[in-house]
PDB file of N, CA and C in Angstrom:
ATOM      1  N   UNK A   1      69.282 138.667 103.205  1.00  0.00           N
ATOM      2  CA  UNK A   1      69.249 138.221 104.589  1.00  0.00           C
ATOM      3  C   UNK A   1      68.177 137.148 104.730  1.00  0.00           C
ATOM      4  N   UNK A   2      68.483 135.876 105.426  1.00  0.00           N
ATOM      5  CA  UNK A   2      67.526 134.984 105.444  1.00  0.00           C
ATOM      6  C   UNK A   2      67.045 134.960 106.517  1.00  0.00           C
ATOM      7  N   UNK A   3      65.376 134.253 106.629  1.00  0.00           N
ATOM      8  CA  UNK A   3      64.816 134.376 107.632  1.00  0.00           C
ATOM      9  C   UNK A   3      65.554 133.874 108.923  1.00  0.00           C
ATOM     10  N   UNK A   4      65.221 134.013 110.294  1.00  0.00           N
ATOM     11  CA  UNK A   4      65.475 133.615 110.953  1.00  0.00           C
ATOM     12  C   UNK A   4      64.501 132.423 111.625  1.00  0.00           C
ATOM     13  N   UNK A   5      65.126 131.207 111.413  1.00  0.00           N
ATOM     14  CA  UNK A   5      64.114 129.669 111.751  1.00  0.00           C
ATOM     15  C   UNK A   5      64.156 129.428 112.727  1.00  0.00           C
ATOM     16  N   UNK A   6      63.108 128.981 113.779  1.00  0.00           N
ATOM     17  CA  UNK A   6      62.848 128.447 114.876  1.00  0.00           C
ATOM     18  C   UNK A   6      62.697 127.069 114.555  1.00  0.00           C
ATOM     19  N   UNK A   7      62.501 126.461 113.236  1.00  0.00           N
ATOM     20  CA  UNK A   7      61.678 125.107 112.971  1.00  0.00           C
ATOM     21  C   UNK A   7      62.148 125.223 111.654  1.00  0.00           C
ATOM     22  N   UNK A   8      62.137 123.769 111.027  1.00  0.00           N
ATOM     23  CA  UNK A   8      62.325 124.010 109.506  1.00  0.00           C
ATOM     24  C   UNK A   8      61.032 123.572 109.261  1.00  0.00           C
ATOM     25  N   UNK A   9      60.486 123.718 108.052  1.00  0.00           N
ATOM     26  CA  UNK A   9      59.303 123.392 107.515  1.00  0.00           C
ATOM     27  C   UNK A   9      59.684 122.043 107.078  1.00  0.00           C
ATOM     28  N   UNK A  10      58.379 121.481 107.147  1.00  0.00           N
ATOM     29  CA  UNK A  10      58.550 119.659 106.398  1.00  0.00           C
ATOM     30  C   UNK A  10      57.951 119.497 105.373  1.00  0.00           C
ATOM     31  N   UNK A  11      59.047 119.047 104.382  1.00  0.00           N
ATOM     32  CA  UNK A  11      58.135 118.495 103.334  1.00  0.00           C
ATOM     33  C   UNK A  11      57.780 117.169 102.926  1.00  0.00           C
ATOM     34  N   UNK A  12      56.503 116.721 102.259  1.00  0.00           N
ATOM     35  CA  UNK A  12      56.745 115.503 102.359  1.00  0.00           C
ATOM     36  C   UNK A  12      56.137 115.097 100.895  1.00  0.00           C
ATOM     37  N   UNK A  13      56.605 114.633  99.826  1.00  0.00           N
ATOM     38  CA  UNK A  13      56.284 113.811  98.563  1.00  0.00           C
ATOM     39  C   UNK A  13      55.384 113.525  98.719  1.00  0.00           C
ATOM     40  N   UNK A  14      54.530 113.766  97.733  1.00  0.00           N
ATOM     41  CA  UNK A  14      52.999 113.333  97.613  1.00  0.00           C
ATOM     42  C   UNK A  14      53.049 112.217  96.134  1.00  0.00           C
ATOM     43  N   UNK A  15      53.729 113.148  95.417  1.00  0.00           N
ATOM     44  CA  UNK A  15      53.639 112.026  93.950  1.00  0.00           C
ATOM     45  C   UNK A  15      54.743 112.507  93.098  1.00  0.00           C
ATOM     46  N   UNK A  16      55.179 111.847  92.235  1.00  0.00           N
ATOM     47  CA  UNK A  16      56.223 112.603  91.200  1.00  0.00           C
ATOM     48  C   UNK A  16      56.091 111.026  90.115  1.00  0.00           C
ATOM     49  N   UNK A  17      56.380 111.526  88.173  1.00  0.00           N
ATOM     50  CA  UNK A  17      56.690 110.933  87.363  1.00  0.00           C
ATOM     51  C   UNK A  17      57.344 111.706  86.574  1.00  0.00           C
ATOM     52  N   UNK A  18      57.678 111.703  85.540  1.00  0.00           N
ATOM     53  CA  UNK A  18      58.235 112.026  84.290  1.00  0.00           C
ATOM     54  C   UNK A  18      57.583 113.672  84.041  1.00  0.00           C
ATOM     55  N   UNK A  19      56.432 114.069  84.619  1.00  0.00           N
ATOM     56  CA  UNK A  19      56.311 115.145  84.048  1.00  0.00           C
ATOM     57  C   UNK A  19      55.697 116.096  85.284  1.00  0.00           C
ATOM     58  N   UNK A  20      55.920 115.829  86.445  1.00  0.00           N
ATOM     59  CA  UNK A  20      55.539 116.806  87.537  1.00  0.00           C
ATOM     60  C   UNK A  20      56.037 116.234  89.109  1.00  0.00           C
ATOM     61  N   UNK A  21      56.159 116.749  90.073  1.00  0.00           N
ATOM     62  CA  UNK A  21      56.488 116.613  90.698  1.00  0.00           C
ATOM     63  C   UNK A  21      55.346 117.605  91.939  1.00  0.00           C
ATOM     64  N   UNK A  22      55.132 116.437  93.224  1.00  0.00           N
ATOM     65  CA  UNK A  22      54.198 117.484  93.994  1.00  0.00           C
ATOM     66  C   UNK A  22      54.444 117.151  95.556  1.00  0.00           C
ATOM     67  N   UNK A  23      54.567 118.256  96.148  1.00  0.00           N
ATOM     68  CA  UNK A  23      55.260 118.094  97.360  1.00  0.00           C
ATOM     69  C   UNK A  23      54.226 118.935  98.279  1.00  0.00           C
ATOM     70  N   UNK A  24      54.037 118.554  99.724  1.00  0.00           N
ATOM     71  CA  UNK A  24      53.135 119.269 100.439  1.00  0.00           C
ATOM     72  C   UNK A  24      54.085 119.562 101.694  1.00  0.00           C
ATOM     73  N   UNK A  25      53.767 121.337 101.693  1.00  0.00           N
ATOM     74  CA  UNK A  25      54.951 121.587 102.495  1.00  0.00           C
ATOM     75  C   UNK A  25      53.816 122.082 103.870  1.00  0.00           C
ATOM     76  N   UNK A  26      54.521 121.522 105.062  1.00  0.00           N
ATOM     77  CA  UNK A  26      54.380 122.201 106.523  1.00  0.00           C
ATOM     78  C   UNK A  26      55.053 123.150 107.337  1.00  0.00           C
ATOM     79  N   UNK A  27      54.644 124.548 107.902  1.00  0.00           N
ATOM     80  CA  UNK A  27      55.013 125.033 108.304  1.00  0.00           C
ATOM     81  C   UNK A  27      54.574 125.681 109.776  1.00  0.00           C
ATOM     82  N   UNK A  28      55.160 124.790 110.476  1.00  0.00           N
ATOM     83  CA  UNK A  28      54.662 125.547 112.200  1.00  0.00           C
ATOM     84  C   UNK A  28      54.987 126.729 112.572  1.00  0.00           C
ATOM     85  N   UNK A  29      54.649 128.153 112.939  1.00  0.00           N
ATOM     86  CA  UNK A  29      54.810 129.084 113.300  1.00  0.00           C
ATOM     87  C   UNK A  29      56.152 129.433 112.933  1.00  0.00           C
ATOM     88  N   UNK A  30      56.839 130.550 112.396  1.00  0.00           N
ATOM     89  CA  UNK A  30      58.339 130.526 112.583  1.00  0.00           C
ATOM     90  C   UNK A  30      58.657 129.838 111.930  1.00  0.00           C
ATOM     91  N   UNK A  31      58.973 128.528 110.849  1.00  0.00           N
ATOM     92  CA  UNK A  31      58.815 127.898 110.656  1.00  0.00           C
ATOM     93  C   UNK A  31      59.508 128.171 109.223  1.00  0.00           C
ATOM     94  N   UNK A  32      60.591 127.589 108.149  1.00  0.00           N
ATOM     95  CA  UNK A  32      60.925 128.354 107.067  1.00  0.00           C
ATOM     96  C   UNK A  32      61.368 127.002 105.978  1.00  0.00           C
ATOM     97  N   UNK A  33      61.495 127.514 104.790  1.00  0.00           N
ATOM     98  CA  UNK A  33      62.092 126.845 103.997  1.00  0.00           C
ATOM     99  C   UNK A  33      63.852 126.379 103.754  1.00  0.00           C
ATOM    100  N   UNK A  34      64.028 127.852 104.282  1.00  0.00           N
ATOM    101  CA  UNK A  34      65.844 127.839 103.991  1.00  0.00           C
ATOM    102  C   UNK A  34      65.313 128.560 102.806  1.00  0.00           C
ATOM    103  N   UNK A  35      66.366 128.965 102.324  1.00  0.00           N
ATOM    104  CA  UNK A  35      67.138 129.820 100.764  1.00  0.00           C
ATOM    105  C   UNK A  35      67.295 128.926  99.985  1.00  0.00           C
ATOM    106  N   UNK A  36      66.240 128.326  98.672  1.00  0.00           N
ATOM    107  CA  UNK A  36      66.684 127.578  97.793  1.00  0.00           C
ATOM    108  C   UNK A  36      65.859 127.929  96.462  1.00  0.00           C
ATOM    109  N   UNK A  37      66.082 127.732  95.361  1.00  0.00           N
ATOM    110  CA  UNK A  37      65.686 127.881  93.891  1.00  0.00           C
ATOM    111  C   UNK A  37      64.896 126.605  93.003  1.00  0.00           C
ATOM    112  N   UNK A  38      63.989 126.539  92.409  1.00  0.00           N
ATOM    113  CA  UNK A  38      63.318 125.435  91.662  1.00  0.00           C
ATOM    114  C   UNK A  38      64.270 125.758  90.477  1.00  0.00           C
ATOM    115  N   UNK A  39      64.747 124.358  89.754  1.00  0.00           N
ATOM    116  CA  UNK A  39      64.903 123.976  88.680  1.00  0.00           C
ATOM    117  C   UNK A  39      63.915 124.031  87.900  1.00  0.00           C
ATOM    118  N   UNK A  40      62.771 124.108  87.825  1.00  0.00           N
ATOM    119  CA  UNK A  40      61.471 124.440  87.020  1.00  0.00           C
ATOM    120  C   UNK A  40      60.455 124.759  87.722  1.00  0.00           C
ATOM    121  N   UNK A  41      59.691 125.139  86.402  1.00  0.00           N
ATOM    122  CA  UNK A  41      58.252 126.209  86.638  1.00  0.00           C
ATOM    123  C   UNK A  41      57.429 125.430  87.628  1.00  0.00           C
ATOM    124  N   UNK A  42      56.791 126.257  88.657  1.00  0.00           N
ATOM    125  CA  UNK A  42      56.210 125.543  89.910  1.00  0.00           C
ATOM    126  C   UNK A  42      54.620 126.395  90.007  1.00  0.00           C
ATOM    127  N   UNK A  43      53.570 125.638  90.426  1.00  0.00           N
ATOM    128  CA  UNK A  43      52.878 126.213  90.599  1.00  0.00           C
ATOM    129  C   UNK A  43      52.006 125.845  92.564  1.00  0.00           C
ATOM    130  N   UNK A  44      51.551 126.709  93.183  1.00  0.00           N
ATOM    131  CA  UNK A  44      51.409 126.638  94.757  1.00  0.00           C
ATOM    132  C   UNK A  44      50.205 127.103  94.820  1.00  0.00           C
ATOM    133  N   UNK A  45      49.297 126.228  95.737  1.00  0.00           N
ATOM    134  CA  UNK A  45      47.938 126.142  95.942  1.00  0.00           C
ATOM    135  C   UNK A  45      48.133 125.675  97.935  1.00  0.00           C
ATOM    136  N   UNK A  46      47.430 127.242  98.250  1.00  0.00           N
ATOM    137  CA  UNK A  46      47.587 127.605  99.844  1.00  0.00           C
ATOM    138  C   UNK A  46      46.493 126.375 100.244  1.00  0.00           C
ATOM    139  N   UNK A  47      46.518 125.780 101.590  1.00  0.00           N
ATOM    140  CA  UNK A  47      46.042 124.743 102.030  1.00  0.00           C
ATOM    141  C   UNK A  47      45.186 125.725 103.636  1.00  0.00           C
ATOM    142  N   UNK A  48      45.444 126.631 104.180  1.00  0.00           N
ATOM    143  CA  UNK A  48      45.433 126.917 105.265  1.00  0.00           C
ATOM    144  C   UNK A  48      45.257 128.247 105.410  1.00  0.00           C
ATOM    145  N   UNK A  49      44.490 129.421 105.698  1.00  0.00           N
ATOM    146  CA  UNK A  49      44.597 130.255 106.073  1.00  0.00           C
ATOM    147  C   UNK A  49      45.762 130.561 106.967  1.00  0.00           C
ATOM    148  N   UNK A  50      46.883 131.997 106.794  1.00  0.00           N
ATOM    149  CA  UNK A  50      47.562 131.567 107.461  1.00  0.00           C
ATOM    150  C   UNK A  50      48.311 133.274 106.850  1.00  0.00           C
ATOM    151  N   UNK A  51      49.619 133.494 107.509  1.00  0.00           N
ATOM    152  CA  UNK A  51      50.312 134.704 107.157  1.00  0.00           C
ATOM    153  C   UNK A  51      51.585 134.482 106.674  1.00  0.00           C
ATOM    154  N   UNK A  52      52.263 134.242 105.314  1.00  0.00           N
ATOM    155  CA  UNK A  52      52.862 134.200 104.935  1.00  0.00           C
ATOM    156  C   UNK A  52      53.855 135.254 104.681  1.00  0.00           C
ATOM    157  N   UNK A  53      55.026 134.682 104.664  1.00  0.00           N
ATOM    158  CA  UNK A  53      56.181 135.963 104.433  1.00  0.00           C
ATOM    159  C   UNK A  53      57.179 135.007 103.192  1.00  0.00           C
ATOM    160  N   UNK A  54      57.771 135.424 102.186  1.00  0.00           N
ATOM    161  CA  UNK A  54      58.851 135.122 101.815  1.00  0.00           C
ATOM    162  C   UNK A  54      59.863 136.140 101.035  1.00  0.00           C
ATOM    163  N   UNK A  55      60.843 135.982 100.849  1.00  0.00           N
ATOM    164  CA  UNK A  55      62.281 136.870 100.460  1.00  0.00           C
ATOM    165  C   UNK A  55      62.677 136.441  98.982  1.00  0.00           C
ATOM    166  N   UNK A  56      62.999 137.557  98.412  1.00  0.00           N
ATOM    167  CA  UNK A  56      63.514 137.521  96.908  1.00  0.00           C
ATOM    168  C   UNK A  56      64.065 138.718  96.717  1.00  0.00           C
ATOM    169  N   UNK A  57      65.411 138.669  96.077  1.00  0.00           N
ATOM    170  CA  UNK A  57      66.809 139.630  96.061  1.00  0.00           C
ATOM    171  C   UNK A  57      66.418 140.972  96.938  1.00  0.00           C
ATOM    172  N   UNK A  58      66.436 140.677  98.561  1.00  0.00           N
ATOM    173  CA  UNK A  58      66.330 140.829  99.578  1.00  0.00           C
ATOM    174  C   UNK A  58      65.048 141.941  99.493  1.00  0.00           C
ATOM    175  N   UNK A  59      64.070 141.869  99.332  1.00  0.00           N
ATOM    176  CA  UNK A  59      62.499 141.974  99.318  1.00  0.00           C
ATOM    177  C   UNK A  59      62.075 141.216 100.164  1.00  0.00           C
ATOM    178  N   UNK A  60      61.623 141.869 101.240  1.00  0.00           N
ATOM    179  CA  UNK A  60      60.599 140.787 102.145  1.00  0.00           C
ATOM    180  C   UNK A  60      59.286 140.800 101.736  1.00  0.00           C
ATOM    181  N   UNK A  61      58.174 140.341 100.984  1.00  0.00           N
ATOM    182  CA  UNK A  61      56.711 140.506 101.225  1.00  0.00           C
ATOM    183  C   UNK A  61      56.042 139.808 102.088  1.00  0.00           C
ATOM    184  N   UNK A  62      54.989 139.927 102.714  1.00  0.00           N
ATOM    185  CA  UNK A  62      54.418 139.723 104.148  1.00  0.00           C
ATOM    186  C   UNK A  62      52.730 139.640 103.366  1.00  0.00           C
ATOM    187  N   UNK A  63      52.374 138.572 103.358  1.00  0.00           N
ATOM    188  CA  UNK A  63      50.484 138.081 103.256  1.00  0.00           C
ATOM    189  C   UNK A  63      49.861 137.868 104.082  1.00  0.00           C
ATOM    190  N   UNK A  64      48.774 138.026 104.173  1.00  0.00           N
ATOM    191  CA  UNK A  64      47.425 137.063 104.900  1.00  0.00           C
ATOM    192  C   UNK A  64      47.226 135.938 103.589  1.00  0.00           C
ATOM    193  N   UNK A  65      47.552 134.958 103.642  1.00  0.00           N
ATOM    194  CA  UNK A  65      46.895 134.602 102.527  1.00  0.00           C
ATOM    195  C   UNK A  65      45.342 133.088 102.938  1.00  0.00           C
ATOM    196  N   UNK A  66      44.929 132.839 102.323  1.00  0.00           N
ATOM    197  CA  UNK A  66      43.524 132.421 102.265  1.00  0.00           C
ATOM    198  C   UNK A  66      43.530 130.841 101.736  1.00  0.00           C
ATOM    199  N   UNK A  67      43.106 129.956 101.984  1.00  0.00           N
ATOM    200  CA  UNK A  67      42.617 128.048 101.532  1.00  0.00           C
ATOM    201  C   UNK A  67      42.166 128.859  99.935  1.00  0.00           C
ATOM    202  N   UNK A  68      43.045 127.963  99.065  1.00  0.00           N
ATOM    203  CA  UNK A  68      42.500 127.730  97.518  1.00  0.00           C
ATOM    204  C   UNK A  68      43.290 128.719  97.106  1.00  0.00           C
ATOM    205  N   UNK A  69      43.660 129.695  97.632  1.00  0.00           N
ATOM    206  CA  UNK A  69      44.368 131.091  97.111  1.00  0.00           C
ATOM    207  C   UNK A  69      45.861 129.986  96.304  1.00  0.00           C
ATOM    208  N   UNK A  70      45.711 130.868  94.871  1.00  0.00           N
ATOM    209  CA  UNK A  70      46.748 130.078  94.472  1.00  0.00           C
ATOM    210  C   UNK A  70      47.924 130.948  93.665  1.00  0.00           C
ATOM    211  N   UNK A  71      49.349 130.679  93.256  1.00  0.00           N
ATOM    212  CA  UNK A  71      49.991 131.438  92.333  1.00  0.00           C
ATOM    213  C   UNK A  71      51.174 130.929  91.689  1.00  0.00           C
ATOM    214  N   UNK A  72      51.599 131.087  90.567  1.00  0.00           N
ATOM    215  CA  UNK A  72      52.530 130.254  89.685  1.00  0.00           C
ATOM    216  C   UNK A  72      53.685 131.074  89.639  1.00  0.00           C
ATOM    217  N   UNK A  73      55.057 130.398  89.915  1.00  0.00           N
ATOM    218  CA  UNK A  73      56.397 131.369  89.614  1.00  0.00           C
ATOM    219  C   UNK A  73      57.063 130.802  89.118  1.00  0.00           C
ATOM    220  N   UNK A  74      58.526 130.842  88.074  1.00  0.00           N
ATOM    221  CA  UNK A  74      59.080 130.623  87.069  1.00  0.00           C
ATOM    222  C   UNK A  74      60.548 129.865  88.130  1.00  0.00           C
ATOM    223  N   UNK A  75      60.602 128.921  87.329  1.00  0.00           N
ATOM    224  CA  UNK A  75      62.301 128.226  87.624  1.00  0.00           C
ATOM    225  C   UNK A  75      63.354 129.435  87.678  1.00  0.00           C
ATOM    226  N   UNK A  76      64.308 129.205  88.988  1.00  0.00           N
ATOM    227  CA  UNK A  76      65.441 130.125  88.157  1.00  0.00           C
ATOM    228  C   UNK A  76      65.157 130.963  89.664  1.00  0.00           C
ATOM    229  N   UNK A  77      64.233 131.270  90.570  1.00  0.00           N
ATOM    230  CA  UNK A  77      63.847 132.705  91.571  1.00  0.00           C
ATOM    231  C   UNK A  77      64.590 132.380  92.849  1.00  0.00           C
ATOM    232  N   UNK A  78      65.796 132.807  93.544  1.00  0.00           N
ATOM    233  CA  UNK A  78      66.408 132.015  94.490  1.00  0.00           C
ATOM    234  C   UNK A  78      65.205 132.839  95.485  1.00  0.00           C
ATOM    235  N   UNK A  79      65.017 132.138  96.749  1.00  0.00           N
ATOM    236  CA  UNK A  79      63.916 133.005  97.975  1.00  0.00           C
ATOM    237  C   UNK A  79      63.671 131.797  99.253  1.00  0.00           C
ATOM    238  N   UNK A  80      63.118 132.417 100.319  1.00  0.00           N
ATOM    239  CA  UNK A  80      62.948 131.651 101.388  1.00  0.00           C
ATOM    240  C   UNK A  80      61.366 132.320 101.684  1.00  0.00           C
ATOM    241  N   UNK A  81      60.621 131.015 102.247  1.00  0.00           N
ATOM    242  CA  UNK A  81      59.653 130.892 102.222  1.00  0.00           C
ATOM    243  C   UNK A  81      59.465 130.907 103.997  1.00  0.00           C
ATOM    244  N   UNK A  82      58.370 131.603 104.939  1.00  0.00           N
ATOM    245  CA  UNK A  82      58.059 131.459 106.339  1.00  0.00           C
ATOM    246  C   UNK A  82      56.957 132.177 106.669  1.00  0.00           C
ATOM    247  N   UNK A  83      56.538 130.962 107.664  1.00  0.00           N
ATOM    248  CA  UNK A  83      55.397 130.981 108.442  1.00  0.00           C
ATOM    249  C   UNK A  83      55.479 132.331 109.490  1.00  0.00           C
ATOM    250  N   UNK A  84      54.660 133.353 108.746  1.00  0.00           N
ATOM    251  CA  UNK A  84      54.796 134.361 109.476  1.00  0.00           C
ATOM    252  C   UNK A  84      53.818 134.982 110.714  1.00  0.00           C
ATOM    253  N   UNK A  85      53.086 134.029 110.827  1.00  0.00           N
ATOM    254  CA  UNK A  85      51.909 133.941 111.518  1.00  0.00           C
ATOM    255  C   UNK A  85      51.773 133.183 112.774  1.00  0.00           C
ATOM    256  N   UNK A  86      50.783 133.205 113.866  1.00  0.00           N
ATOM    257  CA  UNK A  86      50.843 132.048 114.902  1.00  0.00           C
ATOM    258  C   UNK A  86      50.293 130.874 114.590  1.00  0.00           C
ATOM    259  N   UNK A  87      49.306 130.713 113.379  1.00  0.00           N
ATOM    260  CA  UNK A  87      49.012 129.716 113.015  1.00  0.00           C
ATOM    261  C   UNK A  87      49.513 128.796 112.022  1.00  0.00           C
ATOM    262  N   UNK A  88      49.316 127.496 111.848  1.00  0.00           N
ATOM    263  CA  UNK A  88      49.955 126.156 111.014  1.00  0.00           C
ATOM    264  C   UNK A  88      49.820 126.879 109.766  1.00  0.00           C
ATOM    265  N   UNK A  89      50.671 126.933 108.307  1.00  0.00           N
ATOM    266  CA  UNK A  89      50.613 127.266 107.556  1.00  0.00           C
ATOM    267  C   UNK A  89      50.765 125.871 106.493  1.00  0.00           C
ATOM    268  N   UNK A  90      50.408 125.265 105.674  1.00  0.00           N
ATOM    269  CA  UNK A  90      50.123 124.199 104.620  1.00  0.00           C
ATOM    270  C   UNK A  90      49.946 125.041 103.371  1.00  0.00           C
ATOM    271  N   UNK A  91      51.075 124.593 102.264  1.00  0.00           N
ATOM    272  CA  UNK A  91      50.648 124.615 101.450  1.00  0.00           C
ATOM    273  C   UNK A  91      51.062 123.175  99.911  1.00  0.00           C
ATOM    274  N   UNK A  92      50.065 122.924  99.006  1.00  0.00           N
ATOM    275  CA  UNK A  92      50.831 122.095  98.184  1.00  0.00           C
ATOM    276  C   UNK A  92      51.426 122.732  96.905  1.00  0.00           C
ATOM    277  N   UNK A  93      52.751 122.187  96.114  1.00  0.00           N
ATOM    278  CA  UNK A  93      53.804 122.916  95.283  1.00  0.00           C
ATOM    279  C   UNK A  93      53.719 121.959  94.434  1.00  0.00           C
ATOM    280  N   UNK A  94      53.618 122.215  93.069  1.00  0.00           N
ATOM    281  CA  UNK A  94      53.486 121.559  92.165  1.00  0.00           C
ATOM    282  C   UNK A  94      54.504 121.980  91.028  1.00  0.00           C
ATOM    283  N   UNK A  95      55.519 121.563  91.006  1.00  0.00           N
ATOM    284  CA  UNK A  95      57.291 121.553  89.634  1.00  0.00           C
ATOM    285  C   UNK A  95      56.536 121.122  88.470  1.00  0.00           C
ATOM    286  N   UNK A  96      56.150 121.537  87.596  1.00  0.00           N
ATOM    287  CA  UNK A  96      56.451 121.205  86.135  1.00  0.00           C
ATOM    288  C   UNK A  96      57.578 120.742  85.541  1.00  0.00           C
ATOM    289  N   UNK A  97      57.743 119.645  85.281  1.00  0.00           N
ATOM    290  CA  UNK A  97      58.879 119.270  84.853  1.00  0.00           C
ATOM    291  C   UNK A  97      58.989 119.430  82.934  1.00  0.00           C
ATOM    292  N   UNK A  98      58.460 119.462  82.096  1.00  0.00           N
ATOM    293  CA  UNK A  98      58.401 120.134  80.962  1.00  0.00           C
ATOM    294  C   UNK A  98      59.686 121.417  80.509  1.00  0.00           C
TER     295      UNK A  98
END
């Protein structure tokens, strides 16, 4: 079951070449990714104090998570990502392309 969006989250290209790719995603309250999967290994470094929720083979987990708080997940994980909190949630995503 996917979240329910008030807002989509924005992302916006920061840099990409031949061997990484880095995208800084925004999320206003409510606020979600949609249901989608990385083609490769990604690693995510939180920008914002803030309450995160996201979904994986229908698992909801629910964070507080913290500025600098960081964690790496494998290509291949389908899930939706949302701002579960009243506050702006930022974080930057970094694809390994390797």
């Amino acid at each position: 079951m996917a979240f329910e969006c008030t807002v989509p989250a924005v992302a916006t290209l920061l840099a990409e070449d031949d061997k990484a790719k880095i995208t800084r995603w925004d999320f206003a309250p409510g606020a979600t990714t949609g249901w989608h999967e990385h083609g490769m290994d990604y690693a995510v470094v939180i920008m914002t104090d803030a309450t995160m929720a996201y979904e994986i083979d229908g698992v909801v987990t629910q964070a507080e998570v913290k500025t600098g708080q960081s964690y790496i997940r494998p290509a291949g994980v389908k899930h939706d990502v949302k701002n579960a909190g009243d506050t702006h949630l930022t974080f930057i995503e970094i694809e390994m392309k390797r």
